[in-house]
PDB file of C-alpha atoms in Angstrom:
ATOM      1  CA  UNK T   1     -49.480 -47.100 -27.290  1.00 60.00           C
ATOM      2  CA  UNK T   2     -46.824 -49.564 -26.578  1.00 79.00           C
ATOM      3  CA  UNK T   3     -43.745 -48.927 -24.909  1.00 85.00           C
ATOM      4  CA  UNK T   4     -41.137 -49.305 -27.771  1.00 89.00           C
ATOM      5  CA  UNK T   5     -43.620 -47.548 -30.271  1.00 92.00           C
ATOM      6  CA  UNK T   6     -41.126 -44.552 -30.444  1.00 92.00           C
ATOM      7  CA  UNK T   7     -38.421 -47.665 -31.519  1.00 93.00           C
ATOM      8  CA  UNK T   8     -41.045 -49.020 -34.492  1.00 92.00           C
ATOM      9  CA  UNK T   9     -41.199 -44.993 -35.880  1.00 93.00           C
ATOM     10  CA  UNK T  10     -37.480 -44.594 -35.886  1.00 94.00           C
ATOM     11  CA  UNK T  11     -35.852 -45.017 -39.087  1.00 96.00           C
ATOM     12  CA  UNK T  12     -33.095 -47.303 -38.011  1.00 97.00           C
ATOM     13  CA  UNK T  13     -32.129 -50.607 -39.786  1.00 97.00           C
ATOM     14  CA  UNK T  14     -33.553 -53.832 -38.268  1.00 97.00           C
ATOM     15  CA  UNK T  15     -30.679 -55.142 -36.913  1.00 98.00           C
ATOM     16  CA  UNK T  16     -30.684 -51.976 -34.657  1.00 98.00           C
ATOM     17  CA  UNK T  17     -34.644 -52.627 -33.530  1.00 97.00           C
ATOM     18  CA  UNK T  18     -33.811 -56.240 -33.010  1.00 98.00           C
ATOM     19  CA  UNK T  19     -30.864 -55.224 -30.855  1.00 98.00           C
ATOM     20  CA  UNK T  20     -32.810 -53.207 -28.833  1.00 97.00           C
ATOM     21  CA  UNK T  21     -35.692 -55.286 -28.370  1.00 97.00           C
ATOM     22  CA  UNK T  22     -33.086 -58.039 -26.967  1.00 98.00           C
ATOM     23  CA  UNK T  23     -31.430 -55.479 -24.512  1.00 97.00           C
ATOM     24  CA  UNK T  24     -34.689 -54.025 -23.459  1.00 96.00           C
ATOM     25  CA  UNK T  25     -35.882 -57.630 -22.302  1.00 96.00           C
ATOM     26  CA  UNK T  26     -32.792 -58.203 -20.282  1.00 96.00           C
ATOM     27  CA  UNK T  27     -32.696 -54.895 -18.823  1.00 96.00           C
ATOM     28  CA  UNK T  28     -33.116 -54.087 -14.932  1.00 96.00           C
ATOM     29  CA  UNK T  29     -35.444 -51.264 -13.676  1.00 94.00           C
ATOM     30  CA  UNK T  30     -33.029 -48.705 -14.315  1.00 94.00           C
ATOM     31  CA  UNK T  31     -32.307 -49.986 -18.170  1.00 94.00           C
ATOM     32  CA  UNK T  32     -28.947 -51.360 -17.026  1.00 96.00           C
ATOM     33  CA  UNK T  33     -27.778 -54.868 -18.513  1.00 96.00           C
ATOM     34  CA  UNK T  34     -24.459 -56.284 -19.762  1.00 95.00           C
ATOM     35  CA  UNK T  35     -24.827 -59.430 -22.059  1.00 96.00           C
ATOM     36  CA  UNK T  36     -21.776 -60.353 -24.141  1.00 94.00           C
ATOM     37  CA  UNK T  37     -21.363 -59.452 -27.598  1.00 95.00           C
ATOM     38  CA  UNK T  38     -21.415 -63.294 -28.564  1.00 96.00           C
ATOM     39  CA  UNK T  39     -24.150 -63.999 -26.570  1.00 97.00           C
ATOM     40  CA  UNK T  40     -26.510 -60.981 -28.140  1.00 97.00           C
ATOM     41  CA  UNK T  41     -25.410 -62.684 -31.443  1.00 98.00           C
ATOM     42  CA  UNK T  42     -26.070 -66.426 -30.956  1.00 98.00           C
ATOM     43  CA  UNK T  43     -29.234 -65.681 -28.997  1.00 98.00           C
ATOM     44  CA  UNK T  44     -30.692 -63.370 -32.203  1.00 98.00           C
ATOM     45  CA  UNK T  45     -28.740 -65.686 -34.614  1.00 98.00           C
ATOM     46  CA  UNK T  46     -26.497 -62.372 -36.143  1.00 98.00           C
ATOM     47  CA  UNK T  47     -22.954 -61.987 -36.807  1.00 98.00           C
ATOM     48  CA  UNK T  48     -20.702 -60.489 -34.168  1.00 97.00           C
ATOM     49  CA  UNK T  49     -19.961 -57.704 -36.480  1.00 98.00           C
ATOM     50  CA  UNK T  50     -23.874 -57.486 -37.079  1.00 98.00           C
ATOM     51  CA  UNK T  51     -24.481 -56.851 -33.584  1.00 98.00           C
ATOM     52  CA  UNK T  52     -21.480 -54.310 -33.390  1.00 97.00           C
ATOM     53  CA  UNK T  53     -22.930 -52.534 -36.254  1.00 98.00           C
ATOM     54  CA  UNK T  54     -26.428 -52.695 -34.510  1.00 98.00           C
ATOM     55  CA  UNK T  55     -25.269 -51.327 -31.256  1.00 97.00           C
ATOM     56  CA  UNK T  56     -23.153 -48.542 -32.794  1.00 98.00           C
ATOM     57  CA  UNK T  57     -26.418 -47.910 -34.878  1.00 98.00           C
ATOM     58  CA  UNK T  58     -28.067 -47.121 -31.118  1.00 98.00           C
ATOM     59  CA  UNK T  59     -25.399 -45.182 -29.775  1.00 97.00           C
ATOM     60  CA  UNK T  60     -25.516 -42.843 -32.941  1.00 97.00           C
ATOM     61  CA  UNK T  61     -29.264 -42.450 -32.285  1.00 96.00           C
ATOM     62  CA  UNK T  62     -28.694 -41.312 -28.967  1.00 96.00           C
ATOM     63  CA  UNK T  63     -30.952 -45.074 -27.546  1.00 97.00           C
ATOM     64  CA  UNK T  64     -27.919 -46.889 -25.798  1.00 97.00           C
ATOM     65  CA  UNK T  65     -24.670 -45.551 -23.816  1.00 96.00           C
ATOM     66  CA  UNK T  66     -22.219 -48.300 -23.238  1.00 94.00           C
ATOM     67  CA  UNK T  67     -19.530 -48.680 -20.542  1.00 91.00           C
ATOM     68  CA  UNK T  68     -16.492 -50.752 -20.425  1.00 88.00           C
ATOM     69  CA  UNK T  69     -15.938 -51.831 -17.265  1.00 85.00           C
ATOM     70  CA  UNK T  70     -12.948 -52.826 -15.714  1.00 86.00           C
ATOM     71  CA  UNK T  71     -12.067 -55.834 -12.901  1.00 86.00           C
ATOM     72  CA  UNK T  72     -10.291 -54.773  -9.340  1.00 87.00           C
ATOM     73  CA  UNK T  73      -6.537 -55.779 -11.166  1.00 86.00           C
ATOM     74  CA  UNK T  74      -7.416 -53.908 -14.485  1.00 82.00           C
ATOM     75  CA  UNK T  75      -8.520 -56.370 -17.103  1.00 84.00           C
ATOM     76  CA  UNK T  76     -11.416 -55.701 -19.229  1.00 81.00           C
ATOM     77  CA  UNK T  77     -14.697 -56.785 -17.752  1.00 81.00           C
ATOM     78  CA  UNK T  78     -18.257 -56.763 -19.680  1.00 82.00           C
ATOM     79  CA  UNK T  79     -19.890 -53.526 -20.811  1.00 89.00           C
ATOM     80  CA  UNK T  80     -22.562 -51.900 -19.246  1.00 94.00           C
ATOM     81  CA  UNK T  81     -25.382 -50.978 -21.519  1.00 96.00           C
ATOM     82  CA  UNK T  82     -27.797 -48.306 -20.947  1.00 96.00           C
ATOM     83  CA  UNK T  83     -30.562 -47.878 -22.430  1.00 96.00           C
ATOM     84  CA  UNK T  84     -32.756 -44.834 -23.700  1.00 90.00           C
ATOM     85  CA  UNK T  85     -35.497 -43.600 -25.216  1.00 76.00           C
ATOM     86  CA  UNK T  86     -36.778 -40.971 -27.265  1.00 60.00           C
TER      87      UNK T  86
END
């Protein structure tokens, strides 16, 4: 068995598994990573609001907690993603 098997039997729509798949490659050892929003989108070649979709489509199935993080003076900084599995 492969270790995103549990991904391929999930009935989630493909933007969702490609999502995934790109956050799971970019992850550290702890399933941590933080790529921008336009960055997940160019690199996969989606929409913003395709990728939005996707990762609200992960947080509903309980794969992906996400974090907004903030700088030391308050402004927004990138969000932490987190993934899991099932």
């Amino acid at each position: 068995m492969g270790r995103l098997d549990f991904l391929y039997r999930m009935d989630l729509p493909h933007r969702a598994k490609s999502v995934y798949i790109y956050l799971a490659d970019r992850a550290n050892k702890d399933g941590e990573c933080w790529p921008a929003i336009p960055t997940i989108a160019r690199e996969l070649k989606l929409s913003q609001s395709t990728v939005r979709r996707a990762l609200q489509d992960l947080r509903k199935a309980g794969l992906l907690e996400t974090e907004q993080r903030y700088r030391k003076h308050g402004g927004k900084s990138s969000l932490l993603y987190t993934l899991k599995q099932e």
